[in-house]
Amino acid sequence: MGATFLPGTTGSGQQTTLGVMGGGQLGRMFVQAAQAMGYFTAVLDPDVASPAGLVSHYHIQTDYLDEQGLAQLMQRCAAITTEFENVPAPALMTLGSHRPVAPGAEAVGIAQDRAKEKAHFVRCGVPCAPYAVIDTAAHLAAVTDDLLPGILKTARLGYDGKGQVRVKTRAELATAWAELKGVPCVLEKMLPLQAECSVIVARGWDGGMVNLPVQLNLHREGILAVTEAYEGNLPPALAKQAVAATKAIAEELQYVGVLCVEFFVLQDGTLIVNEMAPRPHNSGHYTVDACDLSQFDLQVRTLAGLPLVQPRQHSPAIMLNLLGDLWLDNVSPPWDQVLALPGAHLHLYGKLKASKGRKMGHLTLTGATVAEVRATALAAAKCLGLEAF
């Protein structure tokens, strides 16, 4: 159970410090939200130039399992969170035995393993695609034909479309599993998709829970490209169902922190769960500019035991992901033209090297009406050479 850690100076004259495992852009935005509220921050990340480490009060540059690094983080911090789900669960268990950690090792451990994640969804009564766990050659041979065509996904360490292979036949399935080195995998049946969406909730130590608006997402090559957040982006009944399912998943975990759950909308209108992320999410970045409380504000509040109030979206918003592909030949995109558009909010993450598919930043467009925001977002996409949507 977490305590309440108020921002500012403690009774001993020290600044209240919040810690984060991981130094990427999600950690950077958590740090900025915490600092805006008056907290000191500490980041543990092995990269000397990590985006979060560059803006934090303290950067502990060690491996995630380094005992001295973990001890230093605990010494400095009142409470600790994580910015990505592949932080080793043993490190979170070590931290959690001495400090409030949100989310906890158990929840992160489930999100790290697709097989455990699917089993959790089933326990919650939230429908997911038909699937089979493949750990052995016997499991591979036992796969039923009705799961094909499907997508073979590594059970661990997959993100942004990595560790995934589409297969149509049993022969392709066997080849794909061999190419993935025979590691534990989950085979999911391919279903006819109409759309993708996500829901972000925040749950406190006391069990109180709030949610952000449902986000309509477009992925390209397995990476989020566009998020649209405004009233009417999905049918109201479907949006309500997605929020209820996300809250059920968080409640069953006794989750503390910010949780994102991604869903598929099938062509017949059925909603099925895809996966969850035990942290803020790329699809929620628009909340910094379009809501009175961002997903990072909620992350700070849940970690520090501060009151949770239902966020309000004050502007329709569309977010465009900015990948390293935009920096071809080391030439910067035309930011002057982009920023000349009304309601354009540019966020670059401070990464020193651009590469294909790497998330370098995002652009959020806000405005008074959905039509206005869509027109501006399409103009921005054209300016940047991005595909229309």
PDB file of N, CA and C in Angstrom, residues 221-295:
ATOM      1  N   GLU A 221       2.869  -0.703 -40.507  1.00  0.00           N
ATOM      2  CA  GLU A 221       4.012  -1.605 -40.296  1.00  0.00           C
ATOM      3  C   GLU A 221       4.210  -1.890 -38.805  1.00  0.00           C
ATOM      4  N   GLY A 222       3.092  -2.050 -38.092  1.00  0.00           N
ATOM      5  CA  GLY A 222       3.152  -2.424 -36.690  1.00  0.00           C
ATOM      6  C   GLY A 222       3.453  -1.296 -35.731  1.00  0.00           C
ATOM      7  N   ILE A 223       3.617  -0.075 -36.223  1.00  0.00           N
ATOM      8  CA  ILE A 223       3.949   1.078 -35.377  1.00  0.00           C
ATOM      9  C   ILE A 223       2.805   2.079 -35.442  1.00  0.00           C
ATOM     10  N   LEU A 224       2.423   2.610 -34.288  1.00  0.00           N
ATOM     11  CA  LEU A 224       1.353   3.602 -34.257  1.00  0.00           C
ATOM     12  C   LEU A 224       1.722   4.802 -35.120  1.00  0.00           C
ATOM     13  N   ALA A 225       0.821   5.190 -36.009  1.00  0.00           N
ATOM     14  CA  ALA A 225       1.054   6.328 -36.902  1.00  0.00           C
ATOM     15  C   ALA A 225       0.187   7.521 -36.542  1.00  0.00           C
ATOM     16  N   VAL A 226      -1.110   7.269 -36.269  1.00  0.00           N
ATOM     17  CA  VAL A 226      -2.074   8.346 -36.033  1.00  0.00           C
ATOM     18  C   VAL A 226      -3.003   7.952 -34.884  1.00  0.00           C
ATOM     19  N   THR A 227      -3.269   8.888 -33.997  1.00  0.00           N
ATOM     20  CA  THR A 227      -4.306   8.720 -32.982  1.00  0.00           C
ATOM     21  C   THR A 227      -5.298   9.866 -33.120  1.00  0.00           C
ATOM     22  N   GLU A 228      -6.593   9.518 -33.141  1.00  0.00           N
ATOM     23  CA  GLU A 228      -7.657  10.513 -33.213  1.00  0.00           C
ATOM     24  C   GLU A 228      -8.469  10.439 -31.925  1.00  0.00           C
ATOM     25  N   ALA A 229      -8.576  11.560 -31.237  1.00  0.00           N
ATOM     26  CA  ALA A 229      -9.267  11.598 -29.948  1.00  0.00           C
ATOM     27  C   ALA A 229     -10.271  12.749 -29.941  1.00  0.00           C
ATOM     28  N   TYR A 230     -11.524  12.376 -30.072  1.00  0.00           N
ATOM     29  CA  TYR A 230     -12.604  13.361 -30.015  1.00  0.00           C
ATOM     30  C   TYR A 230     -13.919  12.599 -29.895  1.00  0.00           C
ATOM     31  N   GLU A 231     -14.932  13.292 -29.431  1.00  0.00           N
ATOM     32  CA  GLU A 231     -16.241  12.667 -29.261  1.00  0.00           C
ATOM     33  C   GLU A 231     -16.772  12.206 -30.611  1.00  0.00           C
ATOM     34  N   GLY A 232     -17.211  10.949 -30.683  1.00  0.00           N
ATOM     35  CA  GLY A 232     -17.742  10.407 -31.916  1.00  0.00           C
ATOM     36  C   GLY A 232     -16.720   9.685 -32.767  1.00  0.00           C
ATOM     37  N   ASN A 233     -15.470   9.560 -32.289  1.00  0.00           N
ATOM     38  CA  ASN A 233     -14.474   8.822 -33.081  1.00  0.00           C
ATOM     39  C   ASN A 233     -14.819   7.333 -33.174  1.00  0.00           C
ATOM     40  N   LEU A 234     -15.609   6.850 -32.190  1.00  0.00           N
ATOM     41  CA  LEU A 234     -16.137   5.484 -32.197  1.00  0.00           C
ATOM     42  C   LEU A 234     -17.600   5.540 -31.757  1.00  0.00           C
ATOM     43  N   PRO A 235     -18.420   4.573 -32.143  1.00  0.00           N
ATOM     44  CA  PRO A 235     -19.804   4.553 -31.660  1.00  0.00           C
ATOM     45  C   PRO A 235     -19.826   4.569 -30.127  1.00  0.00           C
ATOM     46  N   PRO A 236     -20.719   5.350 -29.507  1.00  0.00           N
ATOM     47  CA  PRO A 236     -20.729   5.497 -28.042  1.00  0.00           C
ATOM     48  C   PRO A 236     -20.815   4.173 -27.294  1.00  0.00           C
ATOM     49  N   ALA A 237     -21.618   3.237 -27.770  1.00  0.00           N
ATOM     50  CA  ALA A 237     -21.755   1.953 -27.061  1.00  0.00           C
ATOM     51  C   ALA A 237     -20.446   1.179 -27.078  1.00  0.00           C
ATOM     52  N   LEU A 238     -19.741   1.259 -28.207  1.00  0.00           N
ATOM     53  CA  LEU A 238     -18.466   0.560 -28.323  1.00  0.00           C
ATOM     54  C   LEU A 238     -17.416   1.197 -27.415  1.00  0.00           C
ATOM     55  N   ALA A 239     -17.402   2.534 -27.371  1.00  0.00           N
ATOM     56  CA  ALA A 239     -16.467   3.240 -26.499  1.00  0.00           C
ATOM     57  C   ALA A 239     -16.729   2.900 -25.031  1.00  0.00           C
ATOM     58  N   LYS A 240     -17.994   2.846 -24.659  1.00  0.00           N
ATOM     59  CA  LYS A 240     -18.364   2.496 -23.287  1.00  0.00           C
ATOM     60  C   LYS A 240     -17.906   1.086 -22.942  1.00  0.00           C
ATOM     61  N   GLN A 241     -18.057   0.167 -23.884  1.00  0.00           N
ATOM     62  CA  GLN A 241     -17.636  -1.217 -23.675  1.00  0.00           C
ATOM     63  C   GLN A 241     -16.123  -1.304 -23.490  1.00  0.00           C
ATOM     64  N   ALA A 242     -15.367  -0.533 -24.271  1.00  0.00           N
ATOM     65  CA  ALA A 242     -13.910  -0.554 -24.176  1.00  0.00           C
ATOM     66  C   ALA A 242     -13.441  -0.021 -22.824  1.00  0.00           C
ATOM     67  N   VAL A 243     -14.071   1.037 -22.344  1.00  0.00           N
ATOM     68  CA  VAL A 243     -13.712   1.585 -21.031  1.00  0.00           C
ATOM     69  C   VAL A 243     -14.010   0.571 -19.933  1.00  0.00           C
ATOM     70  N   ALA A 244     -15.179  -0.054 -19.988  1.00  0.00           N
ATOM     71  CA  ALA A 244     -15.560  -1.032 -18.973  1.00  0.00           C
ATOM     72  C   ALA A 244     -14.597  -2.220 -18.965  1.00  0.00           C
ATOM     73  N   ALA A 245     -14.201  -2.684 -20.157  1.00  0.00           N
ATOM     74  CA  ALA A 245     -13.272  -3.819 -20.246  1.00  0.00           C
ATOM     75  C   ALA A 245     -11.911  -3.448 -19.668  1.00  0.00           C
ATOM     76  N   THR A 246     -11.433  -2.244 -19.954  1.00  0.00           N
ATOM     77  CA  THR A 246     -10.134  -1.804 -19.437  1.00  0.00           C
ATOM     78  C   THR A 246     -10.155  -1.710 -17.918  1.00  0.00           C
ATOM     79  N   LYS A 247     -11.230  -1.173 -17.382  1.00  0.00           N
ATOM     80  CA  LYS A 247     -11.332  -1.077 -15.920  1.00  0.00           C
ATOM     81  C   LYS A 247     -11.395  -2.457 -15.272  1.00  0.00           C
ATOM     82  N   ALA A 248     -12.059  -3.408 -15.927  1.00  0.00           N
ATOM     83  CA  ALA A 248     -12.121  -4.772 -15.397  1.00  0.00           C
ATOM     84  C   ALA A 248     -10.736  -5.406 -15.367  1.00  0.00           C
ATOM     85  N   ILE A 249      -9.952  -5.166 -16.418  1.00  0.00           N
ATOM     86  CA  ILE A 249      -8.590  -5.711 -16.487  1.00  0.00           C
ATOM     87  C   ILE A 249      -7.725  -5.118 -15.384  1.00  0.00           C
ATOM     88  N   ALA A 250      -7.844  -3.807 -15.155  1.00  0.00           N
ATOM     89  CA  ALA A 250      -7.059  -3.153 -14.099  1.00  0.00           C
ATOM     90  C   ALA A 250      -7.498  -3.620 -12.718  1.00  0.00           C
ATOM     91  N   GLU A 251      -8.804  -3.760 -12.530  1.00  0.00           N
ATOM     92  CA  GLU A 251      -9.331  -4.133 -11.216  1.00  0.00           C
ATOM     93  C   GLU A 251      -8.908  -5.554 -10.838  1.00  0.00           C
ATOM     94  N   GLU A 252      -8.961  -6.471 -11.790  1.00  0.00           N
ATOM     95  CA  GLU A 252      -8.583  -7.860 -11.520  1.00  0.00           C
ATOM     96  C   GLU A 252      -7.113  -7.964 -11.113  1.00  0.00           C
ATOM     97  N   LEU A 253      -6.286  -7.079 -11.665  1.00  0.00           N
ATOM     98  CA  LEU A 253      -4.860  -7.050 -11.322  1.00  0.00           C
ATOM     99  C   LEU A 253      -4.587  -6.327 -10.003  1.00  0.00           C
ATOM    100  N   GLN A 254      -5.598  -5.622  -9.483  1.00  0.00           N
ATOM    101  CA  GLN A 254      -5.364  -4.704  -8.365  1.00  0.00           C
ATOM    102  C   GLN A 254      -4.236  -3.733  -8.743  1.00  0.00           C
ATOM    103  N   TYR A 255      -4.344  -3.262  -9.955  1.00  0.00           N
ATOM    104  CA  TYR A 255      -3.304  -2.457 -10.583  1.00  0.00           C
ATOM    105  C   TYR A 255      -3.204  -1.085  -9.911  1.00  0.00           C
ATOM    106  N   VAL A 256      -1.995  -0.557  -9.807  1.00  0.00           N
ATOM    107  CA  VAL A 256      -1.782   0.820  -9.368  1.00  0.00           C
ATOM    108  C   VAL A 256      -0.897   1.501 -10.399  1.00  0.00           C
ATOM    109  N   GLY A 257      -1.363   2.619 -10.922  1.00  0.00           N
ATOM    110  CA  GLY A 257      -0.613   3.351 -11.932  1.00  0.00           C
ATOM    111  C   GLY A 257      -1.464   3.605 -13.156  1.00  0.00           C
ATOM    112  N   VAL A 258      -0.791   3.940 -14.257  1.00  0.00           N
ATOM    113  CA  VAL A 258      -1.451   4.182 -15.546  1.00  0.00           C
ATOM    114  C   VAL A 258      -1.351   2.911 -16.386  1.00  0.00           C
ATOM    115  N   LEU A 259      -2.479   2.488 -16.937  1.00  0.00           N
ATOM    116  CA  LEU A 259      -2.550   1.269 -17.740  1.00  0.00           C
ATOM    117  C   LEU A 259      -3.236   1.585 -19.060  1.00  0.00           C
ATOM    118  N   CYS A 260      -2.649   1.120 -20.162  1.00  0.00           N
ATOM    119  CA  CYS A 260      -3.285   1.250 -21.477  1.00  0.00           C
ATOM    120  C   CYS A 260      -3.644  -0.131 -21.990  1.00  0.00           C
ATOM    121  N   VAL A 261      -4.855  -0.283 -22.492  1.00  0.00           N
ATOM    122  CA  VAL A 261      -5.287  -1.536 -23.113  1.00  0.00           C
ATOM    123  C   VAL A 261      -5.690  -1.236 -24.556  1.00  0.00           C
ATOM    124  N   GLU A 262      -5.130  -2.028 -25.480  1.00  0.00           N
ATOM    125  CA  GLU A 262      -5.423  -1.863 -26.902  1.00  0.00           C
ATOM    126  C   GLU A 262      -6.458  -2.893 -27.348  1.00  0.00           C
ATOM    127  N   PHE A 263      -7.360  -2.468 -28.217  1.00  0.00           N
ATOM    128  CA  PHE A 263      -8.448  -3.318 -28.700  1.00  0.00           C
ATOM    129  C   PHE A 263      -8.493  -3.324 -30.220  1.00  0.00           C
ATOM    130  N   PHE A 264      -9.062  -4.413 -30.756  1.00  0.00           N
ATOM    131  CA  PHE A 264      -9.437  -4.490 -32.159  1.00  0.00           C
ATOM    132  C   PHE A 264     -10.952  -4.362 -32.254  1.00  0.00           C
ATOM    133  N   VAL A 265     -11.411  -3.633 -33.263  1.00  0.00           N
ATOM    134  CA  VAL A 265     -12.834  -3.614 -33.615  1.00  0.00           C
ATOM    135  C   VAL A 265     -12.978  -4.432 -34.892  1.00  0.00           C
ATOM    136  N   LEU A 266     -13.725  -5.530 -34.808  1.00  0.00           N
ATOM    137  CA  LEU A 266     -13.895  -6.394 -35.973  1.00  0.00           C
ATOM    138  C   LEU A 266     -14.912  -5.793 -36.941  1.00  0.00           C
ATOM    139  N   GLN A 267     -14.939  -6.322 -38.129  1.00  0.00           N
ATOM    140  CA  GLN A 267     -15.826  -5.771 -39.169  1.00  0.00           C
ATOM    141  C   GLN A 267     -17.298  -5.913 -38.810  1.00  0.00           C
ATOM    142  N   ASP A 268     -17.622  -6.867 -37.937  1.00  0.00           N
ATOM    143  CA  ASP A 268     -19.018  -6.996 -37.507  1.00  0.00           C
ATOM    144  C   ASP A 268     -19.327  -6.134 -36.286  1.00  0.00           C
ATOM    145  N   GLY A 269     -18.362  -5.289 -35.871  1.00  0.00           N
ATOM    146  CA  GLY A 269     -18.574  -4.398 -34.739  1.00  0.00           C
ATOM    147  C   GLY A 269     -18.195  -4.981 -33.392  1.00  0.00           C
ATOM    148  N   THR A 270     -17.734  -6.229 -33.361  1.00  0.00           N
ATOM    149  CA  THR A 270     -17.323  -6.863 -32.106  1.00  0.00           C
ATOM    150  C   THR A 270     -16.013  -6.263 -31.613  1.00  0.00           C
ATOM    151  N   LEU A 271     -15.907  -6.093 -30.302  1.00  0.00           N
ATOM    152  CA  LEU A 271     -14.694  -5.560 -29.679  1.00  0.00           C
ATOM    153  C   LEU A 271     -13.926  -6.706 -29.030  1.00  0.00           C
ATOM    154  N   ILE A 272     -12.646  -6.847 -29.373  1.00  0.00           N
ATOM    155  CA  ILE A 272     -11.808  -7.840 -28.710  1.00  0.00           C
ATOM    156  C   ILE A 272     -10.516  -7.178 -28.244  1.00  0.00           C
ATOM    157  N   VAL A 273      -9.960  -7.666 -27.144  1.00  0.00           N
ATOM    158  CA  VAL A 273      -8.756  -7.072 -26.578  1.00  0.00           C
ATOM    159  C   VAL A 273      -7.531  -7.605 -27.317  1.00  0.00           C
ATOM    160  N   ASN A 274      -6.544  -6.745 -27.517  1.00  0.00           N
ATOM    161  CA  ASN A 274      -5.297  -7.131 -28.157  1.00  0.00           C
ATOM    162  C   ASN A 274      -4.198  -7.321 -27.116  1.00  0.00           C
ATOM    163  N   GLU A 275      -3.806  -6.254 -26.443  1.00  0.00           N
ATOM    164  CA  GLU A 275      -2.744  -6.343 -25.452  1.00  0.00           C
ATOM    165  C   GLU A 275      -2.826  -5.159 -24.509  1.00  0.00           C
ATOM    166  N   MET A 276      -2.029  -5.227 -23.419  1.00  0.00           N
ATOM    167  CA  MET A 276      -2.011  -4.132 -22.461  1.00  0.00           C
ATOM    168  C   MET A 276      -0.575  -3.650 -22.250  1.00  0.00           C
ATOM    169  N   ALA A 277      -0.463  -2.409 -21.851  1.00  0.00           N
ATOM    170  CA  ALA A 277       0.836  -1.811 -21.547  1.00  0.00           C
ATOM    171  C   ALA A 277       0.766  -1.215 -20.148  1.00  0.00           C
ATOM    172  N   PRO A 278       1.617  -1.666 -19.223  1.00  0.00           N
ATOM    173  CA  PRO A 278       1.550  -1.186 -17.834  1.00  0.00           C
ATOM    174  C   PRO A 278       2.304   0.124 -17.640  1.00  0.00           C
ATOM    175  N   ARG A 279       1.846   1.148 -18.329  1.00  0.00           N
ATOM    176  CA  ARG A 279       2.555   2.434 -18.369  1.00  0.00           C
ATOM    177  C   ARG A 279       1.735   3.402 -19.216  1.00  0.00           C
ATOM    178  N   PRO A 280       2.120   4.672 -19.261  1.00  0.00           N
ATOM    179  CA  PRO A 280       1.548   5.559 -20.276  1.00  0.00           C
ATOM    180  C   PRO A 280       1.844   5.016 -21.669  1.00  0.00           C
ATOM    181  N   HIS A 281       1.110   5.514 -22.648  1.00  0.00           N
ATOM    182  CA  HIS A 281       1.144   4.895 -23.980  1.00  0.00           C
ATOM    183  C   HIS A 281       1.241   5.948 -25.058  1.00  0.00           C
ATOM    184  N   ASN A 282       1.883   5.559 -26.162  1.00  0.00           N
ATOM    185  CA  ASN A 282       2.032   6.447 -27.310  1.00  0.00           C
ATOM    186  C   ASN A 282       0.699   7.067 -27.731  1.00  0.00           C
ATOM    187  N   SER A 283      -0.377   6.284 -27.679  1.00  0.00           N
ATOM    188  CA  SER A 283      -1.679   6.786 -28.121  1.00  0.00           C
ATOM    189  C   SER A 283      -2.270   7.829 -27.169  1.00  0.00           C
ATOM    190  N   GLY A 284      -1.662   8.009 -25.998  1.00  0.00           N
ATOM    191  CA  GLY A 284      -2.161   8.989 -25.036  1.00  0.00           C
ATOM    192  C   GLY A 284      -1.370  10.283 -24.983  1.00  0.00           C
ATOM    193  N   HIS A 285      -0.422  10.444 -25.903  1.00  0.00           N
ATOM    194  CA  HIS A 285       0.421  11.650 -25.862  1.00  0.00           C
ATOM    195  C   HIS A 285      -0.370  12.940 -26.105  1.00  0.00           C
ATOM    196  N   TYR A 286      -1.463  12.845 -26.861  1.00  0.00           N
ATOM    197  CA  TYR A 286      -2.269  14.033 -27.151  1.00  0.00           C
ATOM    198  C   TYR A 286      -2.818  14.671 -25.881  1.00  0.00           C
ATOM    199  N   THR A 287      -2.906  13.890 -24.788  1.00  0.00           N
ATOM    200  CA  THR A 287      -3.511  14.403 -23.545  1.00  0.00           C
ATOM    201  C   THR A 287      -2.729  15.568 -22.958  1.00  0.00           C
ATOM    202  N   VAL A 288      -1.436  15.668 -23.280  1.00  0.00           N
ATOM    203  CA  VAL A 288      -0.629  16.792 -22.783  1.00  0.00           C
ATOM    204  C   VAL A 288      -1.192  18.111 -23.283  1.00  0.00           C
ATOM    205  N   ASP A 289      -1.703  18.123 -24.506  1.00  0.00           N
ATOM    206  CA  ASP A 289      -2.172  19.359 -25.132  1.00  0.00           C
ATOM    207  C   ASP A 289      -3.683  19.491 -25.195  1.00  0.00           C
ATOM    208  N   ALA A 290      -4.421  18.385 -25.018  1.00  0.00           N
ATOM    209  CA  ALA A 290      -5.865  18.425 -25.257  1.00  0.00           C
ATOM    210  C   ALA A 290      -6.709  18.139 -24.023  1.00  0.00           C
ATOM    211  N   CYS A 291      -6.076  17.839 -22.884  1.00  0.00           N
ATOM    212  CA  CYS A 291      -6.818  17.504 -21.669  1.00  0.00           C
ATOM    213  C   CYS A 291      -6.317  18.330 -20.490  1.00  0.00           C
ATOM    214  N   ASP A 292      -7.180  18.475 -19.479  1.00  0.00           N
ATOM    215  CA  ASP A 292      -6.742  19.237 -18.306  1.00  0.00           C
ATOM    216  C   ASP A 292      -5.818  18.429 -17.404  1.00  0.00           C
ATOM    217  N   LEU A 293      -5.819  17.106 -17.556  1.00  0.00           N
ATOM    218  CA  LEU A 293      -4.836  16.240 -16.894  1.00  0.00           C
ATOM    219  C   LEU A 293      -4.297  15.275 -17.943  1.00  0.00           C
ATOM    220  N   SER A 294      -2.994  15.242 -18.112  1.00  0.00           N
ATOM    221  CA  SER A 294      -2.397  14.328 -19.085  1.00  0.00           C
ATOM    222  C   SER A 294      -2.200  12.955 -18.459  1.00  0.00           C
ATOM    223  N   GLN A 295      -1.880  11.974 -19.306  1.00  0.00           N
ATOM    224  CA  GLN A 295      -1.602  10.641 -18.779  1.00  0.00           C
ATOM    225  C   GLN A 295      -0.390  10.658 -17.844  1.00  0.00           C
TER     226      GLN A 295
END
